[in-house]
CSV table of C-alpha atoms in Angstrom, one decimal:
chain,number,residue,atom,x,y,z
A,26,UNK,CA,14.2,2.9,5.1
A,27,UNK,CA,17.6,2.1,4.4
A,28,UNK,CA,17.8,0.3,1.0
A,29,UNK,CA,18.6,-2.9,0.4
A,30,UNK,CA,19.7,-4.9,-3.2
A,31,UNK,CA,17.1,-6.5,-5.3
A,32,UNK,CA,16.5,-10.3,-5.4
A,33,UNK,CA,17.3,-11.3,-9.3
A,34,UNK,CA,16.1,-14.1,-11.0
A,35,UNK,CA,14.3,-15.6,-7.5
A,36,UNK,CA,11.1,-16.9,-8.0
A,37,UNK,CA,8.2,-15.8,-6.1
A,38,UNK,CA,7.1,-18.5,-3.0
A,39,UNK,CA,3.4,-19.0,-4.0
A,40,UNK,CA,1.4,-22.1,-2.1
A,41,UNK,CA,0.5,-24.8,-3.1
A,42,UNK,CA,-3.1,-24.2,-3.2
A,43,UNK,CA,-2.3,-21.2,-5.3
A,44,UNK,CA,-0.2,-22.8,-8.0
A,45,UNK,CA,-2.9,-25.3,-8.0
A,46,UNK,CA,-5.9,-22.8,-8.5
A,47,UNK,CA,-4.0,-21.0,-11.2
A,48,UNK,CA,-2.9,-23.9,-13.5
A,49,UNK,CA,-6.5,-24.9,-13.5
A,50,UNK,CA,-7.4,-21.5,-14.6
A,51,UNK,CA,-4.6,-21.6,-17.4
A,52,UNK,CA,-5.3,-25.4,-18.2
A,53,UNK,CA,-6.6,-24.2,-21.6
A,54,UNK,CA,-3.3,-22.5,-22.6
A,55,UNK,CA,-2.6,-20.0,-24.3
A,56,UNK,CA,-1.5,-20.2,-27.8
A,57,UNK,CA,1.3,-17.8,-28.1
A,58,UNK,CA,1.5,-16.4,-31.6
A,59,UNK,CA,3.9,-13.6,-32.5
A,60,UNK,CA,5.9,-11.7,-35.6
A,61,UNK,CA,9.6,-11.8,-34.3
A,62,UNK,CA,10.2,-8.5,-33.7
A,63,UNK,CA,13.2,-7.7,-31.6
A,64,UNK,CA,12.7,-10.3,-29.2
A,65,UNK,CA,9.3,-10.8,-29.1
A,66,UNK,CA,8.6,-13.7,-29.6
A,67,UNK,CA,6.3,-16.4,-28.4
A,68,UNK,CA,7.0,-17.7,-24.5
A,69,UNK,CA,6.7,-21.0,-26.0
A,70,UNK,CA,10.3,-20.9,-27.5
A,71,UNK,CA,11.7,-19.6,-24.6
A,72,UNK,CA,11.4,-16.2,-25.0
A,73,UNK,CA,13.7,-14.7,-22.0
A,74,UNK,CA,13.9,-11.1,-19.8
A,75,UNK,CA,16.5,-9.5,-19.8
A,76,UNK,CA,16.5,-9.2,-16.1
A,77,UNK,CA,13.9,-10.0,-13.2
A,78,UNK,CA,13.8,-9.1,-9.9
A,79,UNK,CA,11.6,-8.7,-6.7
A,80,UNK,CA,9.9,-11.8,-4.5
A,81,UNK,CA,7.3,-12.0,-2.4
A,82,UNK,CA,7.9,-10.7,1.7
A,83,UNK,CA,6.8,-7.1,3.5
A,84,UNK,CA,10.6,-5.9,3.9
A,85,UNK,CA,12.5,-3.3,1.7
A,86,UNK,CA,12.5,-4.4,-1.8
A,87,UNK,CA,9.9,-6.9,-1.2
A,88,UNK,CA,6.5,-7.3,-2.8
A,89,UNK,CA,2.6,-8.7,-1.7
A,90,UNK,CA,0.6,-8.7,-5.0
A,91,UNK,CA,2.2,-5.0,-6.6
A,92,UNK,CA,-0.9,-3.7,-8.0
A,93,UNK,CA,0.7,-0.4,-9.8
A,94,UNK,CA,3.5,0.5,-11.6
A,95,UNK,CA,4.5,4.3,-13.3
A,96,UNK,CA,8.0,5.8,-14.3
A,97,UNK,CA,9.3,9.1,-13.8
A,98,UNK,CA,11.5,11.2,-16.7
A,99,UNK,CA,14.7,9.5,-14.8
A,100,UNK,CA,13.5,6.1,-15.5
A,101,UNK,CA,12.8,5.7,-12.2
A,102,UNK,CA,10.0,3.2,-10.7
A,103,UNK,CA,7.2,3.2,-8.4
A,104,UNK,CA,6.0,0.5,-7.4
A,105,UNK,CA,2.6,0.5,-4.9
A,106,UNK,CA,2.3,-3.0,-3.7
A,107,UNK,CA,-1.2,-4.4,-1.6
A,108,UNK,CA,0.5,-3.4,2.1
A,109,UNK,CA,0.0,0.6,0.5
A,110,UNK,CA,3.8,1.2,0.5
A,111,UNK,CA,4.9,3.1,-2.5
A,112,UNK,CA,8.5,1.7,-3.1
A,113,UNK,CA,11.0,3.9,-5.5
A,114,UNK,CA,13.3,2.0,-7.4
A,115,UNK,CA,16.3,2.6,-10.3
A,116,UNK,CA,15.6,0.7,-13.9
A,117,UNK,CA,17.8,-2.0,-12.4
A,118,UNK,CA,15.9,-2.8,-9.3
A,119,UNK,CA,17.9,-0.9,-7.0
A,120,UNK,CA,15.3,0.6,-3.9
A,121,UNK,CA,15.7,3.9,-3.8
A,122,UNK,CA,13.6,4.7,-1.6
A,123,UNK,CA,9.7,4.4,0.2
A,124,UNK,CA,6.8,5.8,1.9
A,125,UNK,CA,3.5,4.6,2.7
A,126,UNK,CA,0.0,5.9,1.6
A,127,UNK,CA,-1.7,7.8,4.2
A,128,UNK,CA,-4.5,5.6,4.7
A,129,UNK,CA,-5.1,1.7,4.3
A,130,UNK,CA,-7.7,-0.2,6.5
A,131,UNK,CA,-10.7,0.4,3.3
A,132,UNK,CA,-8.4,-1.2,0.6
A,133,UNK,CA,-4.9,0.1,-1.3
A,134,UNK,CA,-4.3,2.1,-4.9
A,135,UNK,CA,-4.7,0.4,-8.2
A,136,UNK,CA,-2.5,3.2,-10.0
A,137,UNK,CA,-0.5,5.4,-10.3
A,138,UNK,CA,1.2,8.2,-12.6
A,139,UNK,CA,3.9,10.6,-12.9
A,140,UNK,CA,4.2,14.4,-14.4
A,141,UNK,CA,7.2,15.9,-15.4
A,142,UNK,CA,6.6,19.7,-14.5
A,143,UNK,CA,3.5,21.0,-12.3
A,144,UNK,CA,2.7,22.8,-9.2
A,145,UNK,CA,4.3,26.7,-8.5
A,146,UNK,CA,8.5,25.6,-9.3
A,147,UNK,CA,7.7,23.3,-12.4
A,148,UNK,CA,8.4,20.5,-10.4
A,149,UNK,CA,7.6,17.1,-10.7
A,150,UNK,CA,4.7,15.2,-9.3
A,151,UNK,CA,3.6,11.2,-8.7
A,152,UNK,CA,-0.6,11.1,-8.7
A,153,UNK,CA,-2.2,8.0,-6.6
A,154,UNK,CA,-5.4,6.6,-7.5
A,155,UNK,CA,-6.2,6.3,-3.9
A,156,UNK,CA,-9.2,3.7,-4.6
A,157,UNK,CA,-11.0,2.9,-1.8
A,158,UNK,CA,-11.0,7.0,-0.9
A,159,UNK,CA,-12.2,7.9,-3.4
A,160,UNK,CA,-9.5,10.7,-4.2
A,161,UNK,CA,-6.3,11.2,-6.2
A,162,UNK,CA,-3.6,12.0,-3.7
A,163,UNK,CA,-0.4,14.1,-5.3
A,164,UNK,CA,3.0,13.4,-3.9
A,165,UNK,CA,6.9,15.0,-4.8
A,166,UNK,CA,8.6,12.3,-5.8
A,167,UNK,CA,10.3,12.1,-2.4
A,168,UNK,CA,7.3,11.0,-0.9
A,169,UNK,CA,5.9,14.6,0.2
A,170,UNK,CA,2.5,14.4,0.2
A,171,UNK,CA,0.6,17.9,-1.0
A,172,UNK,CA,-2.6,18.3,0.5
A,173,UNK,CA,-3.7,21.3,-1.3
A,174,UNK,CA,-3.5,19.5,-4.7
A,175,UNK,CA,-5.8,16.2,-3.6
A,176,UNK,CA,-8.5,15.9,-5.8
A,177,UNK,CA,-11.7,13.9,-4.7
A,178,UNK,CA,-12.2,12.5,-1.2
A,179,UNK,CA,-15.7,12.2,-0.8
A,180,UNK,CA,-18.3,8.7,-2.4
A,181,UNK,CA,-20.8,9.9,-4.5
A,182,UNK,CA,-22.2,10.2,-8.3
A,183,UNK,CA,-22.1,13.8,-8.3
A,184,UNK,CA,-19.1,16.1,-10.4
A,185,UNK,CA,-16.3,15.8,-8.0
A,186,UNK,CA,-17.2,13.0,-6.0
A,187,UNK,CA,-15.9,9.0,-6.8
A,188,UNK,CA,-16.8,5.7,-6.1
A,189,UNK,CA,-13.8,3.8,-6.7
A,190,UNK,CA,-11.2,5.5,-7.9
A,191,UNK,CA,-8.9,3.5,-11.0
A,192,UNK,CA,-6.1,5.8,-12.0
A,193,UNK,CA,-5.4,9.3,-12.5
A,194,UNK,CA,-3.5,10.8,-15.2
A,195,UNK,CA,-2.4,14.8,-16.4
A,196,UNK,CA,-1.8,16.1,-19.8
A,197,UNK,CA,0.8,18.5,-21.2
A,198,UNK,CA,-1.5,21.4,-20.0
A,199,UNK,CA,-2.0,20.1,-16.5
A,200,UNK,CA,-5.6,18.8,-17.0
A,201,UNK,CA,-6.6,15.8,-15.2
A,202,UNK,CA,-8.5,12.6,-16.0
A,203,UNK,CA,-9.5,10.7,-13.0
A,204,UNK,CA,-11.3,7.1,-13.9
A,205,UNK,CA,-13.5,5.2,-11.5
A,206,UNK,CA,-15.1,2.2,-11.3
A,207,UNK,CA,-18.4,0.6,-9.3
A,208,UNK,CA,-21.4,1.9,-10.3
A,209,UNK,CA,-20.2,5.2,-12.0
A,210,UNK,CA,-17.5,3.5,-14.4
A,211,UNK,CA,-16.8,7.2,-15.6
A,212,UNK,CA,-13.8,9.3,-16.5
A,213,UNK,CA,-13.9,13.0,-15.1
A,214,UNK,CA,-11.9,15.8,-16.1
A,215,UNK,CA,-10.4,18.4,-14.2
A,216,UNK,CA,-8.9,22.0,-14.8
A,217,UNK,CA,-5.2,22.3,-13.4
A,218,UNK,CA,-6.5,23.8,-10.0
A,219,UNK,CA,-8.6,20.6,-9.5
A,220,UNK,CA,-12.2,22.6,-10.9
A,221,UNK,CA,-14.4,19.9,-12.3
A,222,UNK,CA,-14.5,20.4,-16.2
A,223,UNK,CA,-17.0,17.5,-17.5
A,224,UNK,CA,-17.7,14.0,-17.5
A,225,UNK,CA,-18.6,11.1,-19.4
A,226,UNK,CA,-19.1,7.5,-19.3
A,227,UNK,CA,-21.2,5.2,-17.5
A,228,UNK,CA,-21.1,1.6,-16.8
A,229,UNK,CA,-22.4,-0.2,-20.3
A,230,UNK,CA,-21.0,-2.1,-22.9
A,231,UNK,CA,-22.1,-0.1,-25.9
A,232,UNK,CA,-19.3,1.9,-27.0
A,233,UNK,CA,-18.2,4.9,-25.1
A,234,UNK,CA,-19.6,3.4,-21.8
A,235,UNK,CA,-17.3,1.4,-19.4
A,236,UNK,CA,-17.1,-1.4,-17.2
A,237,UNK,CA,-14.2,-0.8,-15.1
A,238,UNK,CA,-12.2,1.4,-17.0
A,239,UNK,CA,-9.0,0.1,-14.7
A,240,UNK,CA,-6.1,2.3,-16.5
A,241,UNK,CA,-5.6,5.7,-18.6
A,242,UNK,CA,-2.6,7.1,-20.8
A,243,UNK,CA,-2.9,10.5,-22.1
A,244,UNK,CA,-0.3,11.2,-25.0
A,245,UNK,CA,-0.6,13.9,-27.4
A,246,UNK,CA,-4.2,15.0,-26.5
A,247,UNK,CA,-5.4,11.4,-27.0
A,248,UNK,CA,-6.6,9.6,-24.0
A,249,UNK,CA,-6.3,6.0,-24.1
A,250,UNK,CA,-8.8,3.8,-21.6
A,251,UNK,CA,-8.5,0.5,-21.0
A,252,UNK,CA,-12.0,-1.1,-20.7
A,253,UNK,CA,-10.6,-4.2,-18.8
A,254,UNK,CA,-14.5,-5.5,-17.9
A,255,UNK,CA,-15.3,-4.6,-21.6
A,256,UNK,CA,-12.2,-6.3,-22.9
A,257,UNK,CA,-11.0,-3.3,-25.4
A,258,UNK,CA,-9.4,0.0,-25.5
A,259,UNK,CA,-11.1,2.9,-26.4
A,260,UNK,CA,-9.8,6.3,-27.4
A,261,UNK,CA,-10.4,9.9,-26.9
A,262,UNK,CA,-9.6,13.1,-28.2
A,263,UNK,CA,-9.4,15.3,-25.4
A,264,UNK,CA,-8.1,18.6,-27.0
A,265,UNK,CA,-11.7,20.0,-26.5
A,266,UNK,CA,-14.1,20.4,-23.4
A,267,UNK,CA,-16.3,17.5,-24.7
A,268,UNK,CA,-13.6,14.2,-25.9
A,269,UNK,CA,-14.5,12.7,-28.8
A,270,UNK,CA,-14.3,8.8,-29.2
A,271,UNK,CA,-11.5,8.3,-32.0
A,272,UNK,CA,-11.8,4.4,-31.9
A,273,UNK,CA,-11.8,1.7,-30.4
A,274,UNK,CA,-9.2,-1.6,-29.8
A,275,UNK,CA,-10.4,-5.4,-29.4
A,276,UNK,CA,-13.1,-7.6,-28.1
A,277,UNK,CA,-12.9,-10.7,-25.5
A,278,UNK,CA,-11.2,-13.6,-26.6
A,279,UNK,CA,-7.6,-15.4,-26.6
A,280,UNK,CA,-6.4,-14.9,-29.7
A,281,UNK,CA,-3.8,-11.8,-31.3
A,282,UNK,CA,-5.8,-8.2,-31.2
A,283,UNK,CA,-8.3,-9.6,-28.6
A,284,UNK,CA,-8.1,-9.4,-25.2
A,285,UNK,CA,-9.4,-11.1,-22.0
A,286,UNK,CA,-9.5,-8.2,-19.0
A,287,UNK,CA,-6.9,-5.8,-20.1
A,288,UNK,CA,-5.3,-4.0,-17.0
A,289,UNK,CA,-2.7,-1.2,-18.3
A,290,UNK,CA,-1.6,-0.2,-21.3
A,291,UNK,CA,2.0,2.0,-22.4
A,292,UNK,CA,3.6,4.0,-25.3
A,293,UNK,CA,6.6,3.7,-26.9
A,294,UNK,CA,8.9,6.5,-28.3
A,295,UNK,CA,7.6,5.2,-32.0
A,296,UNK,CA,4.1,5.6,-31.0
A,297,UNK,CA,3.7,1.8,-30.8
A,298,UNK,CA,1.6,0.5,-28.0
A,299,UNK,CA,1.5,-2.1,-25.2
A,300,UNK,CA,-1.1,-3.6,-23.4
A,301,UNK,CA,-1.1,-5.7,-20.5
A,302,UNK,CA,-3.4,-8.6,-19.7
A,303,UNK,CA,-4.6,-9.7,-16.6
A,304,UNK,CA,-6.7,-12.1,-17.8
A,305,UNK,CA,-4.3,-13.9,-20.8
A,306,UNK,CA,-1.1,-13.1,-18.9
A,307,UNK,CA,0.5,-11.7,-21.5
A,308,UNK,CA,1.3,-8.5,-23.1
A,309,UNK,CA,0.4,-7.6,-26.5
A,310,UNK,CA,2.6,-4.7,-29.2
A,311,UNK,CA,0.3,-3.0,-31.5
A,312,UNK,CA,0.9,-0.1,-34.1
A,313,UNK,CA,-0.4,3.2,-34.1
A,314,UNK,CA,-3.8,2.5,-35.6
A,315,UNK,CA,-4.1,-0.8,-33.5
A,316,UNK,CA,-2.6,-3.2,-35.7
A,317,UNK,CA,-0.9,-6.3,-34.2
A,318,UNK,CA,2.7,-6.4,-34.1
A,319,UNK,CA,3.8,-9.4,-31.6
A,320,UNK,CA,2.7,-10.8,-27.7
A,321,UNK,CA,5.1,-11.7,-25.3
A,322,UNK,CA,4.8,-14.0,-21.8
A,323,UNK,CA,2.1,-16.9,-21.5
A,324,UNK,CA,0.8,-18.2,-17.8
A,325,UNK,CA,3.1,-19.6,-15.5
A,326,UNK,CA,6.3,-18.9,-12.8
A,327,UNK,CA,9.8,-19.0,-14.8
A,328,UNK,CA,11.4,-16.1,-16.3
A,329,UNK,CA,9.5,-14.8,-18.8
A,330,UNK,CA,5.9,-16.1,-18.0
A,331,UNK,CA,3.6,-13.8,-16.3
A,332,UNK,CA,1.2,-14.3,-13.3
A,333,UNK,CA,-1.7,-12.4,-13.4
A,334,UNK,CA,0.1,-9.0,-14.2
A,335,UNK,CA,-1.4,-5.6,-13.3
A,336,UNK,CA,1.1,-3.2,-14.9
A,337,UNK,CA,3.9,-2.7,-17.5
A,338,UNK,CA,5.9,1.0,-18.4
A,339,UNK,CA,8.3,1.9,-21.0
A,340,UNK,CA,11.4,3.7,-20.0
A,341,UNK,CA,13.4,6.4,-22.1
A,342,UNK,CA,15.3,3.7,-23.9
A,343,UNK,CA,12.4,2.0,-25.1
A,344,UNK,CA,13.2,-1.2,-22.5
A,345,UNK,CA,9.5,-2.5,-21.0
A,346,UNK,CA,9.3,-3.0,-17.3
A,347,UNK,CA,6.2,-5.4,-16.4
A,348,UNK,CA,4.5,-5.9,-13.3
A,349,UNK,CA,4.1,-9.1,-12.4
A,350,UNK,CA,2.0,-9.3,-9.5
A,351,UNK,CA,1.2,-12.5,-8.3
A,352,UNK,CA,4.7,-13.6,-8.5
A,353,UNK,CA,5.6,-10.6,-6.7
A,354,UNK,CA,7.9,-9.1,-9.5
A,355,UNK,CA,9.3,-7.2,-12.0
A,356,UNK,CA,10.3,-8.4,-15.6
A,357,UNK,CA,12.2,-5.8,-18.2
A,358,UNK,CA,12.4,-6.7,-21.8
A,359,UNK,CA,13.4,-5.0,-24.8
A,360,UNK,CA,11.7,-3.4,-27.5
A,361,UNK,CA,13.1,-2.7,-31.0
A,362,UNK,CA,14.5,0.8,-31.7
């Protein structure tokens, strides 16, 4: 567990079969449109990172198909990558440090999130969307795992029970909101002991149902869900027992404001959002009120193109750290101050 120095500006080593299977799906293009904004600007003028790093292998620092990424209030990363390791890294790409989850022949977690104070001391705490066990497993950020503060563990449709579990977020008052997809696509809510508080959802397209509701961001009482099989955001107010929808962000498509299986989603100091795209490989800025501001990436294996990406988090100086998945790395880019 010793770490090692990150790989920079090495692309990932996909096969040929690979490559071949995902030009054809990106044959069609994508027509990159933007507002220049601080650097972002269309991939199709060479729109670069300010620094990549990660490739593809099972050792320290190494990636197979990352599948979650979350920050901590030092900036640092986790990274929880399809062999279940959870790898700890500096904004620079410097490995900090690892574990491994306590459980992966079923399948590996699809997110992840940090909270800066819980538990008895204040301290903080890294939440796993531990998917296929149906639970949300709390770790210290040194890799501790806390037994007593698990939530779920048990398949079912019933309060308390998951099918498969998406992410797992807290608010400022330690309440949790656990998402799951399979046939209860649902969002429960928890009290700060782990008591089951309410629930709503259901797997629908109409609004305020979900079809894999794949990744959660709770800021200011508003929960955001990203409805990646429904191809939109929706938001909550969660500040009451029963959330109310506020509104709702997008329909399928290509083109700026639309989205094609949306997979995470982040918020900047200025209350400007991002949303990541697993489907367009790309990442879209948006105001406030869901306005379009600029996208960034485009298919494909160079710096600054994007390869099916599952993640992206803003750090405390506003700089974006995406995760690129199936090229088995991390971009950073910049946002405007």
């Amino acid at each position: 567990m010793n770490p090692s120095p990150p790989r920079r500006l090495e692309l990932a080593k996909t096969s040929k079969p690979d490559r071949r299977r995902f030009l054809r799906t990106a044959a069609a293009g994508l027509a990159m449109s933007s507002l220049p904004v601080g650097g972002c600007v269309p991939l199709g003028t060479g729109s670069q990172p300010q620094l990549v790093w990660g490739r593809r292998g099972m050792s320290e620092g190494r990636f197979l198909k990352p599948r979650a990424i979350t920050i901590d209030h030092q900036d640092n990363l986790y990274i929880v990558d399809t062999t279940g390791r959870i790898q700890v890294f500096d904004p620079d790409g410097q490995l900090l440090r690892w574990w491994s989850t306590p459980e992966t022949a079923n399948g590996r977690p699809t997110g992840m999130a940090t909270s800066a104070s819980i538990g008895p001391n204040g301290e903080p705490r890294l939440f796993v969307a531990d998917t296929h066990y149906y639970r949300m497993l709390a770790y210290r950020t040194d890799g501790t795992l806390i037994p007593e503060e698990q939530i779920g563990g048990v398949a079912g449709h019933s309060p308390g029970e998951f099918a498969f579990v998406t992410d797992a977020v807290c608010d400022d008052d330690g309440f949790f909101y656990i998402g799951e997809y399979g046939d209860s696509d649902r969002i429960q809510k928890f009290s700060p002991d782990g008591d089951f508080i309410t629930q709503w959802g259901g797997t629908g397209h109409d609004v305020g149902k979900f079809v894999r509701p794949q990744s959660l961001v709770v800021n200011k009482k508003v929960l955001s869900i990203v409805d990646a099989g429904n191809h939109r955001i929706q938001r909550f107010d969660v500040s009451e027992e029963t959330p109310r929808l506020i509104d709702v962000w997008g329909k399928e498509g290509k083109q700026k404001g639309q989205f094609y299986y949306p997979y995470d989603i982040a918020i900047a100091s200025d209350d400007s959002v991002l949303v990541c795209e697993y489907g367009n490989q790309r990442l879209q800025r948006f105001d406030p009120t869901g306005k379009w501001i600029a996208s960034w990436g485009g298919p494909g294996f160079d710096p600054g193109q994007l390869y099916q990406p599952w993640g992206v988090v803003i750090d405390s100086t506003d700089r974006v750290h995406i995760l690129d998945s199936n090229n088995h790395r991390v971009q950073r880019i910049a946002l405007p101050s």
